[in-house]
Amino acid sequence: MDYSDIYIDILKKRYARARMIPMLSWDVFALESRSIEGLSNGYESDRLYYDSIRLLSLAKTKNWELPINVDQELSIPGNTIVVTNLQEQIQFASVGFFEMTGYHPYEAIGKRPVELLQGKDTEPEVKQQIREAINAQEACEATLINYRKDGEPYYCQVRILPVFSASQELSAFIAVEREEIGRAHVWT
């Protein structure tokens, strides 16, 4: 039994006696928004469980073989996970993404990290290093200057890995990111 099966069982038990009514898309949006804000205010085990279920369910749906241990990576304080498709559009962002960038995961879905997070002080040579690794379908690690939603710059350590399907076709890229604290820089 995997996480998505466990989650479905929990929902079945919780709502076994509830009268089912159709939900509208804005209801789902409101629930997702409220749950992200609540999870970002503590309860580390809830956040880990929430992110793990969402990511592992996505991986199961897409038939991906994830190159990381999701629970282990998310349990490290400060880590966030971002998954992009082959067009480099964000498909998944963990709750930690909101804490690090100020963007709710639902705001990031469909956007490209280069457009959402990078700016005038993002180093071109680091961007090129990442670009070359992505084009070669290889893993890479780098530290670059990103920008929060409010425009504040920060150093972001990123480890990007290709994600392959069960049939070994390149399907996505997964990035484990964290803010680098304590590095001095004079922003121009």
PDB file of C-alpha atoms in Angstrom:
ATOM      1  CA  MET A   1       0.000   0.000   0.000  1.00  0.00           C
ATOM      2  CA  ASP A   2       1.468   3.372  -0.993  1.00  0.00           C
ATOM      3  CA  TYR A   3       0.770   6.902   0.235  1.00  0.00           C
ATOM      4  CA  SER A   4      -2.072   7.576  -2.196  1.00  0.00           C
ATOM      5  CA  ASP A   5      -3.889   4.419  -1.049  1.00  0.00           C
ATOM      6  CA  ILE A   6      -3.412   5.415   2.600  1.00  0.00           C
ATOM      7  CA  TYR A   7      -4.733   8.909   1.868  1.00  0.00           C
ATOM      8  CA  ILE A   8      -7.806   7.536   0.089  1.00  0.00           C
ATOM      9  CA  ASP A   9      -8.500   5.187   3.026  1.00  0.00           C
ATOM     10  CA  ILE A  10      -8.277   8.118   5.471  1.00  0.00           C
ATOM     11  CA  LEU A  11     -10.709  10.151   3.374  1.00  0.00           C
ATOM     12  CA  LYS A  12     -13.137   7.221   3.113  1.00  0.00           C
ATOM     13  CA  LYS A  13     -13.155   6.764   6.893  1.00  0.00           C
ATOM     14  CA  ARG A  14     -13.430  10.495   7.589  1.00  0.00           C
ATOM     15  CA  TYR A  15     -16.330  11.050   5.215  1.00  0.00           C
ATOM     16  CA  ALA A  16     -18.076   7.667   5.391  1.00  0.00           C
ATOM     17  CA  ARG A  17     -21.266   9.144   6.866  1.00  0.00           C
ATOM     18  CA  ALA A  18     -21.117  12.491   5.088  1.00  0.00           C
ATOM     19  CA  ARG A  19     -23.657  13.264   2.407  1.00  0.00           C
ATOM     20  CA  MET A  20     -21.685  13.773  -0.784  1.00  0.00           C
ATOM     21  CA  ILE A  21     -22.330  16.905  -2.827  1.00  0.00           C
ATOM     22  CA  PRO A  22     -20.467  18.070  -5.919  1.00  0.00           C
ATOM     23  CA  MET A  23     -17.595  20.481  -5.352  1.00  0.00           C
ATOM     24  CA  LEU A  24     -16.994  23.434  -7.571  1.00  0.00           C
ATOM     25  CA  SER A  25     -13.499  24.279  -8.785  1.00  0.00           C
ATOM     26  CA  TRP A  26     -13.359  27.391  -6.580  1.00  0.00           C
ATOM     27  CA  ASP A  27     -14.107  25.179  -3.562  1.00  0.00           C
ATOM     28  CA  VAL A  28     -11.028  23.086  -4.318  1.00  0.00           C
ATOM     29  CA  PHE A  29      -8.964  26.238  -4.858  1.00  0.00           C
ATOM     30  CA  ALA A  30     -10.068  27.644  -1.496  1.00  0.00           C
ATOM     31  CA  LEU A  31      -9.344  24.391   0.315  1.00  0.00           C
ATOM     32  CA  GLU A  32      -5.904  24.112  -1.270  1.00  0.00           C
ATOM     33  CA  SER A  33      -5.069  27.733  -0.464  1.00  0.00           C
ATOM     34  CA  ARG A  34      -6.196  27.453   3.144  1.00  0.00           C
ATOM     35  CA  SER A  35      -4.370  24.165   3.687  1.00  0.00           C
ATOM     36  CA  ILE A  36      -1.070  25.520   2.337  1.00  0.00           C
ATOM     37  CA  GLU A  37      -1.224  28.533   4.660  1.00  0.00           C
ATOM     38  CA  GLY A  38      -2.054  26.331   7.624  1.00  0.00           C
ATOM     39  CA  LEU A  39       0.704  23.880   6.843  1.00  0.00           C
ATOM     40  CA  SER A  40       3.307  26.590   6.421  1.00  0.00           C
ATOM     41  CA  ASN A  41       2.712  27.677  10.023  1.00  0.00           C
ATOM     42  CA  GLY A  42       4.189  24.612  11.671  1.00  0.00           C
ATOM     43  CA  TYR A  43       3.242  20.960  12.177  1.00  0.00           C
ATOM     44  CA  GLU A  44       6.244  19.578  10.359  1.00  0.00           C
ATOM     45  CA  SER A  45       4.852  16.021  10.260  1.00  0.00           C
ATOM     46  CA  ASP A  46       1.631  17.249   8.601  1.00  0.00           C
ATOM     47  CA  ARG A  47       3.627  19.155   5.997  1.00  0.00           C
ATOM     48  CA  LEU A  48       5.813  16.148   5.261  1.00  0.00           C
ATOM     49  CA  TYR A  49       2.769  13.893   4.921  1.00  0.00           C
ATOM     50  CA  TYR A  50       0.879  16.411   2.753  1.00  0.00           C
ATOM     51  CA  ASP A  51       3.804  17.005   0.366  1.00  0.00           C
ATOM     52  CA  SER A  52       4.755  13.321   0.226  1.00  0.00           C
ATOM     53  CA  ILE A  53       1.249  12.226  -0.707  1.00  0.00           C
ATOM     54  CA  ARG A  54       0.899  14.935  -3.354  1.00  0.00           C
ATOM     55  CA  LEU A  55       4.259  14.189  -4.976  1.00  0.00           C
ATOM     56  CA  LEU A  56       4.048  10.400  -4.762  1.00  0.00           C
ATOM     57  CA  SER A  57       0.522  10.472  -6.174  1.00  0.00           C
ATOM     58  CA  LEU A  58       1.725  12.602  -9.085  1.00  0.00           C
ATOM     59  CA  ALA A  59       4.630  10.218  -9.671  1.00  0.00           C
ATOM     60  CA  LYS A  60       2.292   7.227  -9.628  1.00  0.00           C
ATOM     61  CA  THR A  61      -0.121   8.910 -12.050  1.00  0.00           C
ATOM     62  CA  LYS A  62       2.710   9.826 -14.445  1.00  0.00           C
ATOM     63  CA  ASN A  63       4.480   6.450 -14.007  1.00  0.00           C
ATOM     64  CA  TRP A  64       7.701   8.148 -12.840  1.00  0.00           C
ATOM     65  CA  GLU A  65      10.617   6.553 -11.073  1.00  0.00           C
ATOM     66  CA  LEU A  66      11.669   9.279  -8.656  1.00  0.00           C
ATOM     67  CA  PRO A  67      15.460   9.621  -8.241  1.00  0.00           C
ATOM     68  CA  ILE A  68      15.155  10.800  -4.623  1.00  0.00           C
ATOM     69  CA  ASN A  69      13.686   9.596  -1.360  1.00  0.00           C
ATOM     70  CA  VAL A  70      10.850  12.115  -1.033  1.00  0.00           C
ATOM     71  CA  ASP A  71      10.297  11.650   2.706  1.00  0.00           C
ATOM     72  CA  GLN A  72      14.006  11.927   3.459  1.00  0.00           C
ATOM     73  CA  GLU A  73      14.479  15.089   1.365  1.00  0.00           C
ATOM     74  CA  LEU A  74      11.383  16.792   2.766  1.00  0.00           C
ATOM     75  CA  SER A  75      12.318  15.928   6.347  1.00  0.00           C
ATOM     76  CA  ILE A  76      15.468  18.061   6.094  1.00  0.00           C
ATOM     77  CA  PRO A  77      14.571  21.519   7.480  1.00  0.00           C
ATOM     78  CA  GLY A  78      14.595  24.186   4.785  1.00  0.00           C
ATOM     79  CA  ASN A  79      14.342  21.800   1.835  1.00  0.00           C
ATOM     80  CA  THR A  80      11.683  22.316  -0.787  1.00  0.00           C
ATOM     81  CA  ILE A  81      10.937  20.232  -3.867  1.00  0.00           C
ATOM     82  CA  VAL A  82       9.947  21.550  -7.278  1.00  0.00           C
ATOM     83  CA  VAL A  83       9.077  19.364 -10.283  1.00  0.00           C
ATOM     84  CA  THR A  84       9.045  20.728 -13.829  1.00  0.00           C
ATOM     85  CA  ASN A  85       7.895  19.119 -17.063  1.00  0.00           C
ATOM     86  CA  LEU A  86      10.075  18.942 -20.172  1.00  0.00           C
ATOM     87  CA  GLN A  87       8.986  22.462 -21.146  1.00  0.00           C
ATOM     88  CA  GLU A  88      10.364  23.541 -17.733  1.00  0.00           C
ATOM     89  CA  GLN A  89       6.933  24.503 -16.401  1.00  0.00           C
ATOM     90  CA  ILE A  90       6.393  23.826 -12.699  1.00  0.00           C
ATOM     91  CA  GLN A  91       4.105  20.838 -12.120  1.00  0.00           C
ATOM     92  CA  PHE A  92       4.600  20.488  -8.353  1.00  0.00           C
ATOM     93  CA  ALA A  93       5.959  22.659  -5.555  1.00  0.00           C
ATOM     94  CA  SER A  94       6.095  21.638  -1.906  1.00  0.00           C
ATOM     95  CA  VAL A  95       4.846  23.770   0.983  1.00  0.00           C
ATOM     96  CA  GLY A  96       8.428  24.874   1.647  1.00  0.00           C
ATOM     97  CA  PHE A  97       8.359  26.664  -1.717  1.00  0.00           C
ATOM     98  CA  PHE A  98       5.870  29.146  -0.247  1.00  0.00           C
ATOM     99  CA  GLU A  99       8.086  29.737   2.782  1.00  0.00           C
ATOM    100  CA  MET A 100      11.211  30.258   0.674  1.00  0.00           C
ATOM    101  CA  THR A 101       9.779  32.321  -2.199  1.00  0.00           C
ATOM    102  CA  GLY A 102       6.479  33.796  -1.036  1.00  0.00           C
ATOM    103  CA  TYR A 103       4.656  32.102  -3.935  1.00  0.00           C
ATOM    104  CA  HIS A 104       1.922  29.612  -3.097  1.00  0.00           C
ATOM    105  CA  PRO A 105       2.468  26.363  -4.989  1.00  0.00           C
ATOM    106  CA  TYR A 106      -0.747  26.970  -6.967  1.00  0.00           C
ATOM    107  CA  GLU A 107       0.692  30.333  -8.147  1.00  0.00           C
ATOM    108  CA  ALA A 108       3.797  28.574  -9.462  1.00  0.00           C
ATOM    109  CA  ILE A 109       2.081  25.744 -11.373  1.00  0.00           C
ATOM    110  CA  GLY A 110       2.528  26.256 -15.105  1.00  0.00           C
ATOM    111  CA  LYS A 111       5.210  28.932 -14.682  1.00  0.00           C
ATOM    112  CA  ARG A 112       8.879  28.498 -15.534  1.00  0.00           C
ATOM    113  CA  PRO A 113      11.336  28.967 -12.622  1.00  0.00           C
ATOM    114  CA  VAL A 114      13.526  31.186 -14.796  1.00  0.00           C
ATOM    115  CA  GLU A 115      10.612  33.618 -15.279  1.00  0.00           C
ATOM    116  CA  LEU A 116       9.218  33.370 -11.759  1.00  0.00           C
ATOM    117  CA  LEU A 117      12.365  33.444  -9.621  1.00  0.00           C
ATOM    118  CA  GLN A 118      15.340  34.772 -11.543  1.00  0.00           C
ATOM    119  CA  GLY A 119      16.281  38.401 -12.122  1.00  0.00           C
ATOM    120  CA  LYS A 120      19.006  40.921 -12.858  1.00  0.00           C
ATOM    121  CA  ASP A 121      21.584  39.508 -10.406  1.00  0.00           C
ATOM    122  CA  THR A 122      21.082  35.856 -11.361  1.00  0.00           C
ATOM    123  CA  GLU A 123      24.468  34.794 -12.687  1.00  0.00           C
ATOM    124  CA  PRO A 124      24.429  33.940 -16.446  1.00  0.00           C
ATOM    125  CA  GLU A 125      27.234  31.381 -16.048  1.00  0.00           C
ATOM    126  CA  VAL A 126      25.246  29.471 -13.400  1.00  0.00           C
ATOM    127  CA  LYS A 127      22.134  29.573 -15.587  1.00  0.00           C
ATOM    128  CA  GLN A 128      24.246  28.200 -18.471  1.00  0.00           C
ATOM    129  CA  GLN A 129      25.623  25.394 -16.272  1.00  0.00           C
ATOM    130  CA  ILE A 130      22.064  24.373 -15.351  1.00  0.00           C
ATOM    131  CA  ARG A 131      20.906  24.669 -18.987  1.00  0.00           C
ATOM    132  CA  GLU A 132      23.715  22.379 -20.198  1.00  0.00           C
ATOM    133  CA  ALA A 133      22.912  19.736 -17.565  1.00  0.00           C
ATOM    134  CA  ILE A 134      19.200  19.803 -18.435  1.00  0.00           C
ATOM    135  CA  ASN A 135      19.955  19.503 -22.149  1.00  0.00           C
ATOM    136  CA  ALA A 136      22.283  16.557 -21.435  1.00  0.00           C
ATOM    137  CA  GLN A 137      19.625  14.958 -19.162  1.00  0.00           C
ATOM    138  CA  GLU A 138      22.131  14.925 -16.296  1.00  0.00           C
ATOM    139  CA  ALA A 139      21.982  15.864 -12.636  1.00  0.00           C
ATOM    140  CA  CYS A 140      23.572  19.118 -11.496  1.00  0.00           C
ATOM    141  CA  GLU A 141      24.094  21.203  -8.375  1.00  0.00           C
ATOM    142  CA  ALA A 142      24.453  24.960  -8.249  1.00  0.00           C
ATOM    143  CA  THR A 143      23.911  28.022  -6.103  1.00  0.00           C
ATOM    144  CA  LEU A 144      22.235  30.984  -7.758  1.00  0.00           C
ATOM    145  CA  ILE A 145      20.555  34.242  -6.891  1.00  0.00           C
ATOM    146  CA  ASN A 146      16.771  33.988  -6.997  1.00  0.00           C
ATOM    147  CA  TYR A 147      14.106  36.508  -6.060  1.00  0.00           C
ATOM    148  CA  ARG A 148      11.136  36.163  -3.731  1.00  0.00           C
ATOM    149  CA  LYS A 149       7.661  37.314  -4.688  1.00  0.00           C
ATOM    150  CA  ASP A 150       8.306  40.623  -2.915  1.00  0.00           C
ATOM    151  CA  GLY A 151      11.483  41.167  -4.984  1.00  0.00           C
ATOM    152  CA  GLU A 152      13.965  40.345  -2.209  1.00  0.00           C
ATOM    153  CA  PRO A 153      17.002  38.426  -3.539  1.00  0.00           C
ATOM    154  CA  TYR A 154      18.347  35.300  -1.863  1.00  0.00           C
ATOM    155  CA  TYR A 155      20.913  32.595  -2.568  1.00  0.00           C
ATOM    156  CA  CYS A 156      19.305  29.312  -3.568  1.00  0.00           C
ATOM    157  CA  GLN A 157      21.155  25.999  -3.479  1.00  0.00           C
ATOM    158  CA  VAL A 158      19.592  23.704  -6.046  1.00  0.00           C
ATOM    159  CA  ARG A 159      20.124  20.052  -6.953  1.00  0.00           C
ATOM    160  CA  ILE A 160      18.352  19.113 -10.189  1.00  0.00           C
ATOM    161  CA  LEU A 161      17.841  15.521 -11.303  1.00  0.00           C
ATOM    162  CA  PRO A 162      16.160  14.068 -14.382  1.00  0.00           C
ATOM    163  CA  VAL A 163      13.036  11.982 -13.779  1.00  0.00           C
ATOM    164  CA  PHE A 164      12.483   8.984 -16.034  1.00  0.00           C
ATOM    165  CA  SER A 165       9.383   6.911 -16.617  1.00  0.00           C
ATOM    166  CA  ALA A 166       9.285   3.182 -15.946  1.00  0.00           C
ATOM    167  CA  SER A 167      10.122   2.729 -19.656  1.00  0.00           C
ATOM    168  CA  GLN A 168      13.233   4.928 -19.146  1.00  0.00           C
ATOM    169  CA  GLU A 169      11.919   7.934 -21.102  1.00  0.00           C
ATOM    170  CA  LEU A 170      12.810  11.375 -19.784  1.00  0.00           C
ATOM    171  CA  SER A 171       9.595  12.709 -18.237  1.00  0.00           C
ATOM    172  CA  ALA A 172      10.431  15.633 -15.935  1.00  0.00           C
ATOM    173  CA  PHE A 173      13.038  17.248 -13.729  1.00  0.00           C
ATOM    174  CA  ILE A 174      12.969  17.356  -9.938  1.00  0.00           C
ATOM    175  CA  ALA A 175      14.814  20.012  -7.966  1.00  0.00           C
ATOM    176  CA  VAL A 176      15.627  19.926  -4.273  1.00  0.00           C
ATOM    177  CA  GLU A 177      16.134  23.522  -3.227  1.00  0.00           C
ATOM    178  CA  ARG A 178      17.061  25.399  -0.083  1.00  0.00           C
ATOM    179  CA  GLU A 179      17.972  28.937   0.817  1.00  0.00           C
ATOM    180  CA  GLU A 180      21.638  29.450   1.620  1.00  0.00           C
ATOM    181  CA  ILE A 181      21.717  31.404   4.863  1.00  0.00           C
ATOM    182  CA  GLY A 182      24.641  33.565   5.962  1.00  0.00           C
ATOM    183  CA  ARG A 183      26.228  34.273   2.596  1.00  0.00           C
ATOM    184  CA  ALA A 184      27.012  37.967   2.265  1.00  0.00           C
ATOM    185  CA  HIS A 185      26.350  39.784  -0.994  1.00  0.00           C
ATOM    186  CA  VAL A 186      25.930  43.405  -1.972  1.00  0.00           C
ATOM    187  CA  TRP A 187      22.859  43.497  -4.191  1.00  0.00           C
ATOM    188  CA  THR A 188      23.163  45.862  -7.130  1.00  0.00           C
TER     189      THR A 188
END
